[in-house]
PDB file of C-alpha atoms and ligand atoms in Angstrom:
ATOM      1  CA  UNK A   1      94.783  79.724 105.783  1.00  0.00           C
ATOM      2  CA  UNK A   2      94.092  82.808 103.558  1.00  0.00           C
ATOM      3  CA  UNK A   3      97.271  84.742 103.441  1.00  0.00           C
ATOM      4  CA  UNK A   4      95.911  88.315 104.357  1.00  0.00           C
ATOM      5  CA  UNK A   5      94.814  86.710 107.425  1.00  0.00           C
ATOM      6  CA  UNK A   6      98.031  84.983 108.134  1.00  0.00           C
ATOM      7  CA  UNK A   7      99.391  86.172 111.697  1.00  0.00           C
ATOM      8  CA  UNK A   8     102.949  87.305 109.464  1.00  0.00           C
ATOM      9  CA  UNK A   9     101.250  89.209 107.097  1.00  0.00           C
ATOM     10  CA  UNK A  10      98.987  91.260 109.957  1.00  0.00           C
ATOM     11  CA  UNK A  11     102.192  92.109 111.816  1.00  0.00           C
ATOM     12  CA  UNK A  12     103.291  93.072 108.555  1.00  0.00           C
ATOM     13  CA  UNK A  13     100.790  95.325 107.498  1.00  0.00           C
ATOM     14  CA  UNK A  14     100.609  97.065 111.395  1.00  0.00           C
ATOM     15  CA  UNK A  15     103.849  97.684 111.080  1.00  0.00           C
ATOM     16  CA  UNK A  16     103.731  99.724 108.191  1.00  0.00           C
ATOM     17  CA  UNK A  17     100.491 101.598 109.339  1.00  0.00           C
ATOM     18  CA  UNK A  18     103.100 102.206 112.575  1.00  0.00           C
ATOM     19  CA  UNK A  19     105.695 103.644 110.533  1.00  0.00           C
ATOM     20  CA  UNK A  20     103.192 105.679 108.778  1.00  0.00           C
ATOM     21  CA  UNK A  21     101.733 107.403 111.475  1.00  0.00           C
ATOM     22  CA  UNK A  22     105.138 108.221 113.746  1.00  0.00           C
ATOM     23  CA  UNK A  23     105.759 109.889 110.351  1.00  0.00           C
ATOM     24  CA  UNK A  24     109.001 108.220 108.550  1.00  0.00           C
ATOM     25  CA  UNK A  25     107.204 107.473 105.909  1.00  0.00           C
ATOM     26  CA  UNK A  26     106.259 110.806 103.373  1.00  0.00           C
ATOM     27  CA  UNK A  27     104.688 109.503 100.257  1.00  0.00           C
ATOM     28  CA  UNK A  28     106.629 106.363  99.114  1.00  0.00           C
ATOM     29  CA  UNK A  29     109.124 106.746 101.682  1.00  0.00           C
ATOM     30  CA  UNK A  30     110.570 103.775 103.782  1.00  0.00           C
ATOM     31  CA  UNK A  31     110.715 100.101 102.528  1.00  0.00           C
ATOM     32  CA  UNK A  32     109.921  96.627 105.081  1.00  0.00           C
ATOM     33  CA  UNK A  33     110.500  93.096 104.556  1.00  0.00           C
ATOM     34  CA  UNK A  34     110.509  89.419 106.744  1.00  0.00           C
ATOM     35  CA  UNK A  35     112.081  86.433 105.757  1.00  0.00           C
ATOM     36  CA  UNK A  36     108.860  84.417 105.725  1.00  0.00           C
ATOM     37  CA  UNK A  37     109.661  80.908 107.988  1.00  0.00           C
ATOM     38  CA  UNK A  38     108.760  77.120 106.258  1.00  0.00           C
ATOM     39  CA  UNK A  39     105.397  76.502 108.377  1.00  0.00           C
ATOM     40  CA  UNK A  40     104.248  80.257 107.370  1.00  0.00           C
ATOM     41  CA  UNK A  41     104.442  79.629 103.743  1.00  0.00           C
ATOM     42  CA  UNK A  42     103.515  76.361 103.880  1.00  0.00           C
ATOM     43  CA  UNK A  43      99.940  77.643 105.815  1.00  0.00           C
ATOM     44  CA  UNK A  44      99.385  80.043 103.099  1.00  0.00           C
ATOM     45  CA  UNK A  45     100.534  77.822  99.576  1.00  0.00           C
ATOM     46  CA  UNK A  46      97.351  77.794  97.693  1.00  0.00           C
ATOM     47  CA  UNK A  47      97.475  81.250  97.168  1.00  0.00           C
ATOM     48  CA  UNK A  48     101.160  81.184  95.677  1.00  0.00           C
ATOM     49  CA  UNK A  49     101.674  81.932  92.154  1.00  0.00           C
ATOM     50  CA  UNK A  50     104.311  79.834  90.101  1.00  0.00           C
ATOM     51  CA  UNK A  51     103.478  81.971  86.487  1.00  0.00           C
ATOM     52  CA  UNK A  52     105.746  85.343  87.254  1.00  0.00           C
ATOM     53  CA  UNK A  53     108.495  85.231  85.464  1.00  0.00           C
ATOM     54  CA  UNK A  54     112.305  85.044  87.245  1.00  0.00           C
ATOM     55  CA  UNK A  55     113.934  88.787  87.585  1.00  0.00           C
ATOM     56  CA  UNK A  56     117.694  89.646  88.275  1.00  0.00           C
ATOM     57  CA  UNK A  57     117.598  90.872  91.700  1.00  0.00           C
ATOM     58  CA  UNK A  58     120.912  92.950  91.177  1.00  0.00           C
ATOM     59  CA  UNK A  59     123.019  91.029  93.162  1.00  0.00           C
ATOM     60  CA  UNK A  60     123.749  87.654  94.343  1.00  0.00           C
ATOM     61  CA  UNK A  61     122.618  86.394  97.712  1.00  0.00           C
ATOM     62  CA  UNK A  62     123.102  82.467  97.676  1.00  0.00           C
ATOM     63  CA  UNK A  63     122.646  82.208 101.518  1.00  0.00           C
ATOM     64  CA  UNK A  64     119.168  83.256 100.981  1.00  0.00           C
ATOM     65  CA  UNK A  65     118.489  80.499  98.047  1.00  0.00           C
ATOM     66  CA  UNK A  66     114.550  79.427  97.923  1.00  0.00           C
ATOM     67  CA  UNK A  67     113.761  81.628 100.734  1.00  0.00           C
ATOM     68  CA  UNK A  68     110.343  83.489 100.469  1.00  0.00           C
ATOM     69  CA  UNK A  69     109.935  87.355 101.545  1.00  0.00           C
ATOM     70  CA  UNK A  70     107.479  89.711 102.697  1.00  0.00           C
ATOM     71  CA  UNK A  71     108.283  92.929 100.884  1.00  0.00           C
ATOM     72  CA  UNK A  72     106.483  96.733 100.068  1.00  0.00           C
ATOM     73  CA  UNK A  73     106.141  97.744  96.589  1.00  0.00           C
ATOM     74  CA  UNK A  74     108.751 100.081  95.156  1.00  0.00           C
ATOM     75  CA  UNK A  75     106.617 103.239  94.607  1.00  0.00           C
ATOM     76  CA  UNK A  76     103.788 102.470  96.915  1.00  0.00           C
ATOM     77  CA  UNK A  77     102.640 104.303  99.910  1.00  0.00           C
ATOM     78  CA  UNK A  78     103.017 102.909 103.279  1.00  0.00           C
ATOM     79  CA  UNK A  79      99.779 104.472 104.126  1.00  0.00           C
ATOM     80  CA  UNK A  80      98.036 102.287 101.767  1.00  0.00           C
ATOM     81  CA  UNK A  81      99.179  99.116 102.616  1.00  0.00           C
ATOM     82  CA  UNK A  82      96.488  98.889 105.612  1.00  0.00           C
ATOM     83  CA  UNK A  83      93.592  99.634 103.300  1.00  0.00           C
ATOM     84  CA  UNK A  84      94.672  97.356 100.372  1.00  0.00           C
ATOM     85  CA  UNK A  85      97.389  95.434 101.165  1.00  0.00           C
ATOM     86  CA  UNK A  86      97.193  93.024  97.859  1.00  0.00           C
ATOM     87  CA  UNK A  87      98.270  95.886  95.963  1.00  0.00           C
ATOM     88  CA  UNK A  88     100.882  97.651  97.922  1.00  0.00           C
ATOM     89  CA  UNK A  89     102.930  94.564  99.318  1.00  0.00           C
ATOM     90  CA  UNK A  90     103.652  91.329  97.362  1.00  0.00           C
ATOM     91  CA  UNK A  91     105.352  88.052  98.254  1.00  0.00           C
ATOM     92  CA  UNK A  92     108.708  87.109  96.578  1.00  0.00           C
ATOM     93  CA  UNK A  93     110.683  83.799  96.418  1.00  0.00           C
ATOM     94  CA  UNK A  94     114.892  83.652  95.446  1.00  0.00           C
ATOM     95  CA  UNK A  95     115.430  81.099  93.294  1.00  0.00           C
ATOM     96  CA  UNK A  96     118.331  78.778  93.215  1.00  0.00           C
ATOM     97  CA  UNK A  97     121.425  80.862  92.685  1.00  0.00           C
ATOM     98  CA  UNK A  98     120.723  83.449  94.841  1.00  0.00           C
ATOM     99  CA  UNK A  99     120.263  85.816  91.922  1.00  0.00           C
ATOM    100  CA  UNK A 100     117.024  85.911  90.737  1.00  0.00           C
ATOM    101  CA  UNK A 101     113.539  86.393  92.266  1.00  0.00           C
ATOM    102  CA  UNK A 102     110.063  85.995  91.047  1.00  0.00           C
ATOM    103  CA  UNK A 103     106.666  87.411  92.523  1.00  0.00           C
ATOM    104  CA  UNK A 104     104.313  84.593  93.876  1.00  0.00           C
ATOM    105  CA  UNK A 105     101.756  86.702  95.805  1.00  0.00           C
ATOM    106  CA  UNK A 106     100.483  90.544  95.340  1.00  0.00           C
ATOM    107  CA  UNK A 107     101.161  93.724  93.759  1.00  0.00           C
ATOM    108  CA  UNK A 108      97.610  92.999  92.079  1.00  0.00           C
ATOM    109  CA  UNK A 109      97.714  96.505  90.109  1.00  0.00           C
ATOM    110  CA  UNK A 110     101.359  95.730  89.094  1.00  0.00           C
ATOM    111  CA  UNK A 111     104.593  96.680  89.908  1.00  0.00           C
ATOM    112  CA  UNK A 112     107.860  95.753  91.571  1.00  0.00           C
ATOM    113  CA  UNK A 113     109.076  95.087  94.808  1.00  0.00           C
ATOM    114  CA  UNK A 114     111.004  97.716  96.783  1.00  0.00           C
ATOM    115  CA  UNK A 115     113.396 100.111  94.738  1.00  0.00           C
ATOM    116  CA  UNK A 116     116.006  99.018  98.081  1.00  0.00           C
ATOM    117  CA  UNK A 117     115.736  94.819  97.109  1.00  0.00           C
ATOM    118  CA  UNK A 118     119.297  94.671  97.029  1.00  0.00           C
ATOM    119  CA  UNK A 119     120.173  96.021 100.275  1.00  0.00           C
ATOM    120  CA  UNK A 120     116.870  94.087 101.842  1.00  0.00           C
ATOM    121  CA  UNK A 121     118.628  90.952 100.496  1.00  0.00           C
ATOM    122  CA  UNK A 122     121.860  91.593 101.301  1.00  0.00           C
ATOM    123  CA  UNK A 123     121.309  92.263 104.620  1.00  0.00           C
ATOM    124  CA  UNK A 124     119.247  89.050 105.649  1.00  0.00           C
ATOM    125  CA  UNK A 125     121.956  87.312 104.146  1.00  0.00           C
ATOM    126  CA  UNK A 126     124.187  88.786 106.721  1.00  0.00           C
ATOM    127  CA  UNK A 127     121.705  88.982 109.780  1.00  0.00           C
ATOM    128  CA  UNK A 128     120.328  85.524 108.989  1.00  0.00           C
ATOM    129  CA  UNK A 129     124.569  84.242 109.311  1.00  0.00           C
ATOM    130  CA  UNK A 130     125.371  86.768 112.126  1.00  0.00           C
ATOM    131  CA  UNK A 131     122.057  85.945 114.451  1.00  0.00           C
ATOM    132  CA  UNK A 132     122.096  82.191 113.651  1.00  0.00           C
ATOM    133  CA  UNK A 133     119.046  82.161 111.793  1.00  0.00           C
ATOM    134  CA  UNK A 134     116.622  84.633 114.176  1.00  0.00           C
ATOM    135  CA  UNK A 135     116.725  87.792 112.375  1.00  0.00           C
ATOM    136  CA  UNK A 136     113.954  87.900 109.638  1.00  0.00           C
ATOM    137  CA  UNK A 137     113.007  91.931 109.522  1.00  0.00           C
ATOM    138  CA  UNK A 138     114.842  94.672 107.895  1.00  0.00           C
ATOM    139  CA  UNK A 139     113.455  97.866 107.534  1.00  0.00           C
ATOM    140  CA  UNK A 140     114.189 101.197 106.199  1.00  0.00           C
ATOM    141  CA  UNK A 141     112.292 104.519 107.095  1.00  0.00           C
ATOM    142  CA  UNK A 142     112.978 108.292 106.851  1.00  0.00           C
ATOM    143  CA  UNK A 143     112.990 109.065 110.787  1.00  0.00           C
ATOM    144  CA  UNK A 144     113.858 113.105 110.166  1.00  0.00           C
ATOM    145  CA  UNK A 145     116.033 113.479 114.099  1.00  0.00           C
ATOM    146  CA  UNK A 146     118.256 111.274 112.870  1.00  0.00           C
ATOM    147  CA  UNK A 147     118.357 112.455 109.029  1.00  0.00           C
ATOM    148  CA  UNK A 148     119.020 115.975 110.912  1.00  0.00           C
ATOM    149  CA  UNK A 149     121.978 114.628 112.904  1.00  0.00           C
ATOM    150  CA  UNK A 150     123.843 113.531 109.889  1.00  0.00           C
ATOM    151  CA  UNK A 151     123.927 117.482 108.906  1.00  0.00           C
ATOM    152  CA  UNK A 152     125.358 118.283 112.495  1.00  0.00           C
ATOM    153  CA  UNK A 153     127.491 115.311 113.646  1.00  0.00           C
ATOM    154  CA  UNK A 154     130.744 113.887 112.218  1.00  0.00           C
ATOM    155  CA  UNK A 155     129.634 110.668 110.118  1.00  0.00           C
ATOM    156  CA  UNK A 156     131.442 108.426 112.310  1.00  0.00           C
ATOM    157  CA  UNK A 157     129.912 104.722 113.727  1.00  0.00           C
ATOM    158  CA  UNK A 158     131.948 105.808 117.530  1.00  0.00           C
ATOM    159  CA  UNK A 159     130.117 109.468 117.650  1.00  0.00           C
ATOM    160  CA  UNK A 160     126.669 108.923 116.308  1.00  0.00           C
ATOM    161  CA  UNK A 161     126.493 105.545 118.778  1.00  0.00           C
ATOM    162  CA  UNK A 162     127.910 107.036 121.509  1.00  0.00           C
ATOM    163  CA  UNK A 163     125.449 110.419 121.051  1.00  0.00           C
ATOM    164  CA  UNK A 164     122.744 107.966 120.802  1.00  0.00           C
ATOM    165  CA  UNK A 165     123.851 106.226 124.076  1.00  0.00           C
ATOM    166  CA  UNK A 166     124.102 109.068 126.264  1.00  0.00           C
ATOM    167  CA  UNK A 167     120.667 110.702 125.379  1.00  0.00           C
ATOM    168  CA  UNK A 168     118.569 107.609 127.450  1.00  0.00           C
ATOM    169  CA  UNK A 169     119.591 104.866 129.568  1.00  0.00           C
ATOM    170  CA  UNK A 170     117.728 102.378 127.746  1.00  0.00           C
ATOM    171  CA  UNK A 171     119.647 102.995 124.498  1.00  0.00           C
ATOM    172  CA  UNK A 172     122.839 100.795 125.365  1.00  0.00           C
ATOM    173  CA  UNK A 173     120.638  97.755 126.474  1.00  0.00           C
ATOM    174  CA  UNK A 174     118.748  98.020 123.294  1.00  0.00           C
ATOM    175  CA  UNK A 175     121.363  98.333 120.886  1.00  0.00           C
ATOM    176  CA  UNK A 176     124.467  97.551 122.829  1.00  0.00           C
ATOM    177  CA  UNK A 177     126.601  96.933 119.365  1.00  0.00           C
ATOM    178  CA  UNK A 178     126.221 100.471 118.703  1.00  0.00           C
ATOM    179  CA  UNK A 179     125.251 102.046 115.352  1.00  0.00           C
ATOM    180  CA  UNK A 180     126.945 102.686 112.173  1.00  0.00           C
ATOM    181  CA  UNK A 181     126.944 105.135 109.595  1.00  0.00           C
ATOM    182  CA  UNK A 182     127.033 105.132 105.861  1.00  0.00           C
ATOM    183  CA  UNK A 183     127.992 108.397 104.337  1.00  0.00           C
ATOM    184  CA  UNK A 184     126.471 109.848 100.982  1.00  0.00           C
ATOM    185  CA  UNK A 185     125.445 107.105  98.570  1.00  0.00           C
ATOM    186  CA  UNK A 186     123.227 107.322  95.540  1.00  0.00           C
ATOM    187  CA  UNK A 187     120.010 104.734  96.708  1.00  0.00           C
ATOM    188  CA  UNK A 188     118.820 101.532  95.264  1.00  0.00           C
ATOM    189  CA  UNK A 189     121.667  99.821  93.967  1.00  0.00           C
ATOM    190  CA  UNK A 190     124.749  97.447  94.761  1.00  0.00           C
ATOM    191  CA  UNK A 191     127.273  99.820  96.092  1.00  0.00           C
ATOM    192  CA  UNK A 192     124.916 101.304  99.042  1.00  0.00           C
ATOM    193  CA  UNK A 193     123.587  97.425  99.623  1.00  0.00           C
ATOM    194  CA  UNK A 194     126.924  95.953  99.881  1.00  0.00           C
ATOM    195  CA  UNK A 195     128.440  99.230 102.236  1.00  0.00           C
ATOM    196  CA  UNK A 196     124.757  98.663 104.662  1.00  0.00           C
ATOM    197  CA  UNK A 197     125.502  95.003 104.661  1.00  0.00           C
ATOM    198  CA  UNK A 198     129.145  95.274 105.714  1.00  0.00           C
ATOM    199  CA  UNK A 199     127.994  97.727 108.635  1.00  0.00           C
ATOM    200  CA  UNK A 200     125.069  95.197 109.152  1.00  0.00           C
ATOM    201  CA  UNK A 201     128.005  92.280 110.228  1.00  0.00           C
ATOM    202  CA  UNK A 202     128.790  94.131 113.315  1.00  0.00           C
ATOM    203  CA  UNK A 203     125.463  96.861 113.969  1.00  0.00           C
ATOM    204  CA  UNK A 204     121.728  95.934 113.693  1.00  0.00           C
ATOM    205  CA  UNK A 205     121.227 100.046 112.774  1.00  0.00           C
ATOM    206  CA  UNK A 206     122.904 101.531 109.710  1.00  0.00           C
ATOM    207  CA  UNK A 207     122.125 105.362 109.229  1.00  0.00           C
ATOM    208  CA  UNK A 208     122.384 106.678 105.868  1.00  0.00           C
ATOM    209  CA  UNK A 209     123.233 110.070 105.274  1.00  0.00           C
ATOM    210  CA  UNK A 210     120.929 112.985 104.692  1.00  0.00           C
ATOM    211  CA  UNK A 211     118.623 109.778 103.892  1.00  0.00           C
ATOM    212  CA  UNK A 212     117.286 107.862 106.971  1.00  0.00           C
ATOM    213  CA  UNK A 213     118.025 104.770 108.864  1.00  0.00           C
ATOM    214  CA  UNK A 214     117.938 100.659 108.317  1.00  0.00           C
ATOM    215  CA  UNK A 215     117.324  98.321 111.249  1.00  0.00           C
ATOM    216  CA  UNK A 216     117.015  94.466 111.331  1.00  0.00           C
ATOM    217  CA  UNK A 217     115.620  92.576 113.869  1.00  0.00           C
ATOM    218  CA  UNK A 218     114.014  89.291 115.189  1.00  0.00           C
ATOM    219  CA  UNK A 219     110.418  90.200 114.743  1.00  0.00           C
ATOM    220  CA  UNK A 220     108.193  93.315 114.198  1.00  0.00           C
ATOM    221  CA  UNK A 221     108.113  94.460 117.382  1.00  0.00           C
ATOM    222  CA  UNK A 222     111.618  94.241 118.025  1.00  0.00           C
ATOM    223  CA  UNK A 223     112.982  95.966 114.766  1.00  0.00           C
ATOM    224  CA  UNK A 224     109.684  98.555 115.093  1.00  0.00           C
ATOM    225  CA  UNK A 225     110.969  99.183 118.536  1.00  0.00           C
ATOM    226  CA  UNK A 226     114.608  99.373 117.636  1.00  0.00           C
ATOM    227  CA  UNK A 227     114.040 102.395 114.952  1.00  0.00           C
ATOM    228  CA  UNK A 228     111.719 103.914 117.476  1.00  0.00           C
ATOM    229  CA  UNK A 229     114.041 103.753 120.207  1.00  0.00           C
ATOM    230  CA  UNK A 230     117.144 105.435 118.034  1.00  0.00           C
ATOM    231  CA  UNK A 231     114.946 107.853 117.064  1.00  0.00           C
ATOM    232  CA  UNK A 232     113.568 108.800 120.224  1.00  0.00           C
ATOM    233  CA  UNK A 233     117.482 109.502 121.352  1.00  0.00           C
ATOM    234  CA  UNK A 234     118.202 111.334 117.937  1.00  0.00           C
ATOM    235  CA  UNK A 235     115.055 113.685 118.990  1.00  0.00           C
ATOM    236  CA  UNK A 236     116.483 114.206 122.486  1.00  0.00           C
ATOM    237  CA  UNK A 237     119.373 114.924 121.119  1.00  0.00           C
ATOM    238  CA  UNK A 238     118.279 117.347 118.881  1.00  0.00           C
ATOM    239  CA  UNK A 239     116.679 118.899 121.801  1.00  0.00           C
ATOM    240  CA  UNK A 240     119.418 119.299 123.832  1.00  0.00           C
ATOM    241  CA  UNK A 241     121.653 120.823 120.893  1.00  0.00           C
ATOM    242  CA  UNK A 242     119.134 123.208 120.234  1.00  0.00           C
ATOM    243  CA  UNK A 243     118.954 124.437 124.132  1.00  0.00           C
ATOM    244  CA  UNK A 244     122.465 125.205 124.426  1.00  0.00           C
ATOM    245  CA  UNK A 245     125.674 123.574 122.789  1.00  0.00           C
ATOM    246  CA  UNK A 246     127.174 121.574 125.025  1.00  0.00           C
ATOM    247  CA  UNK A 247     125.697 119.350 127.563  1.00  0.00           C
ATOM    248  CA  UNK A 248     125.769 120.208 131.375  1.00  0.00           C
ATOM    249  CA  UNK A 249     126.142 116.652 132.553  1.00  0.00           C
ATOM    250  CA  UNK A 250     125.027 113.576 130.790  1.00  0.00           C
ATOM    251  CA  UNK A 251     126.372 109.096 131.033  1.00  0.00           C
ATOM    252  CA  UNK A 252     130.003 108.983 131.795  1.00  0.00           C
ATOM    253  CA  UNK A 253     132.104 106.232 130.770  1.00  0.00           C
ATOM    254  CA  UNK A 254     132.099 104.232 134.336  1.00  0.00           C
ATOM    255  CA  UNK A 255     128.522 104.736 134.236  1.00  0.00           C
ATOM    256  CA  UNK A 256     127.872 103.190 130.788  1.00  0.00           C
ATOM    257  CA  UNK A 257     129.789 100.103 132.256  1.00  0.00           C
ATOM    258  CA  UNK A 258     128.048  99.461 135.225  1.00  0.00           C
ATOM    259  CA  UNK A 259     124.855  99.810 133.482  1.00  0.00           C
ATOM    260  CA  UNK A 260     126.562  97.221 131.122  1.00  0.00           C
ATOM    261  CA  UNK A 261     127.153  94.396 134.069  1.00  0.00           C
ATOM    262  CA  UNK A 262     124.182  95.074 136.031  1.00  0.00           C
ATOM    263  CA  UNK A 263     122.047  94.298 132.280  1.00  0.00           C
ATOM    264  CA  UNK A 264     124.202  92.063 130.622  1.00  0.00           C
ATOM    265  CA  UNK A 265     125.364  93.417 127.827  1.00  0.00           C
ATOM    266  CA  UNK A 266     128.499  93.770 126.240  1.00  0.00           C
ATOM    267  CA  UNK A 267     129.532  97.506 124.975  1.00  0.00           C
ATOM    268  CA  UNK A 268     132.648  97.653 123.157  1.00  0.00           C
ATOM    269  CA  UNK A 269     134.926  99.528 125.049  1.00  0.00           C
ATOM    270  CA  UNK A 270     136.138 101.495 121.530  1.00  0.00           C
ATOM    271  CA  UNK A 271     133.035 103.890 122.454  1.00  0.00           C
ATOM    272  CA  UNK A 272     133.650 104.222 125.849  1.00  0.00           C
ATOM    273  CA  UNK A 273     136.306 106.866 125.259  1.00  0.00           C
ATOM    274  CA  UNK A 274     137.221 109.529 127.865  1.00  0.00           C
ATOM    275  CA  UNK A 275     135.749 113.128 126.375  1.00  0.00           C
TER     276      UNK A 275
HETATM  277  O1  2HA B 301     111.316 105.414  98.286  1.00  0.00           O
HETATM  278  O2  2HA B 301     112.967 105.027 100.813  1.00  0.00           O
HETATM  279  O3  2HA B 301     115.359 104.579  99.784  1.00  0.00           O
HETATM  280  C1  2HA B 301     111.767 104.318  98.953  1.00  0.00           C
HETATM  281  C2  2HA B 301     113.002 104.668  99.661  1.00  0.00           C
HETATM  282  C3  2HA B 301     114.270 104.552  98.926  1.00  0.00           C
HETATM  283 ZN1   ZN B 302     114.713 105.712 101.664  1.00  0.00          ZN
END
């Protein structure tokens, strides 16, 4: 099969057009990548590269050793990717140890894959243990209600999930863990992958400060549909802080539970708190 047509790579690549045009993704904003299953890569191997050379990814990830990855370029625009994806995208392999990777597909004009690699990595190492194997998307994007709330809220996983709860019904069933926050970092290293990957054990949304917001997921619509849906809430919530400072009514506690048995889902009782 030719790899641009590959079903993986098309959900890929509408994904990031998505992202583009809900606007979370200002000039080279925003990273994506899927953990690429055996039958994909096998459909697409004659295209695969062997001749890049191996690159430190910048930390170790052996549970992801000899897996292959669908990643954006560091520095490219996510609303290029549709128009030439070759160039914009690539496909990576880890070797052995867990601490290298090489390019085997894309980036035609050059270049490297996502500035965020190590947090990428790092957190499909995680998801892939925590979900038994089903999550394979991670994505980062620059949704700006949510940046906004991490100027007005206390940077604390029980307020921002709870906040995020009580702004639609929906928001509980869809991510019933809850969401958790990493304050200030500095981007694109270790020390913000391994903080995002420790919040990633328990949450499948990390926001980061004054920055924007990771989510992982089973498949593109899910993980698309899991940064829409917190943003959608951050956006109401905006909203309603900006019409008058405290609500009138909104979900109470008992309410959150019995919304909780009748759609079976488990929400920790840590963020049902009396206010
Ligand atoms: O520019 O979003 O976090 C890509 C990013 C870095
Ligand atoms: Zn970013």
């Amino acid at each position: 099969m030719k790899l641009l047509e590959a079903p993986f790579v098309q959900g890929f690549i509408r994904m990031c057009d998505d992202g583009f045009h809900q606007n979370w993704h200002e000039r080279n904003g925003g990273n994506l990548s899927y953990r690429i299953k055996s039958e994909e890569i096998e459909s697409v191997k004659e295209e695969l590269s062997r001749d890049k050379p191996w690159q430190p990814i910048g930390t170790g990830v052996p549970g992801l050793k000899g897996e292959y990855f669908l990643v954006t370029g560091s520095g490219k625009y996510f609303r290029n990717v549709i128009l030439d994806p070759a160039a914009n995208i690539c496909v990576v392999e880890v070797d052995e140890t867990g601490e290298n990777y090489r390019i085997c597909w894309g980036l035609v004009d050059g270049g490297r894959p996502t500035s965020e690699l190590p947090s990428h990595l790092m957190n499909h190492e995680v998801k892939k243990a925590a979900s038994g194997g089903r999550h394979r998307v991670i994505y980062h994007a620059h949704p700006a209600n949510i940046i906004a709330l991490t100027f007005v809220l206390p940077l604390e996983d029980k307020v921002f999930t709870r906040e995020l709860w009580e702004m639609a019904t929906e928001c509980p069933v869809v991510f019933p863990a809850g969401v958790g926050v990493v304050g200030w970092m500095v981007p694109g290293g270790r020390d913000i992958a391994v903080a995002t990957s420790e919040l990633m054990k328990r949450y499948d949304v990390a926001v980061w400060t004054h920055h924007g917001c990771f989510c992982s997921g089973e498949d593109f619509d899910l993980t698309f549909g899991l940064m829409h849906t917190v943003e959608k809430s951050a956006e109401i919530l905006v909203k309603v802080m900006s019409i008058r400072p405290d609500k009138l009514q909104t979900i109470r506690p008992r309410e959150f539970r019995d919304l909780a048995a009748d759609f079976h889902v488990t929400l920790p009782e840590e963020f049902l708190f009396e206010k």
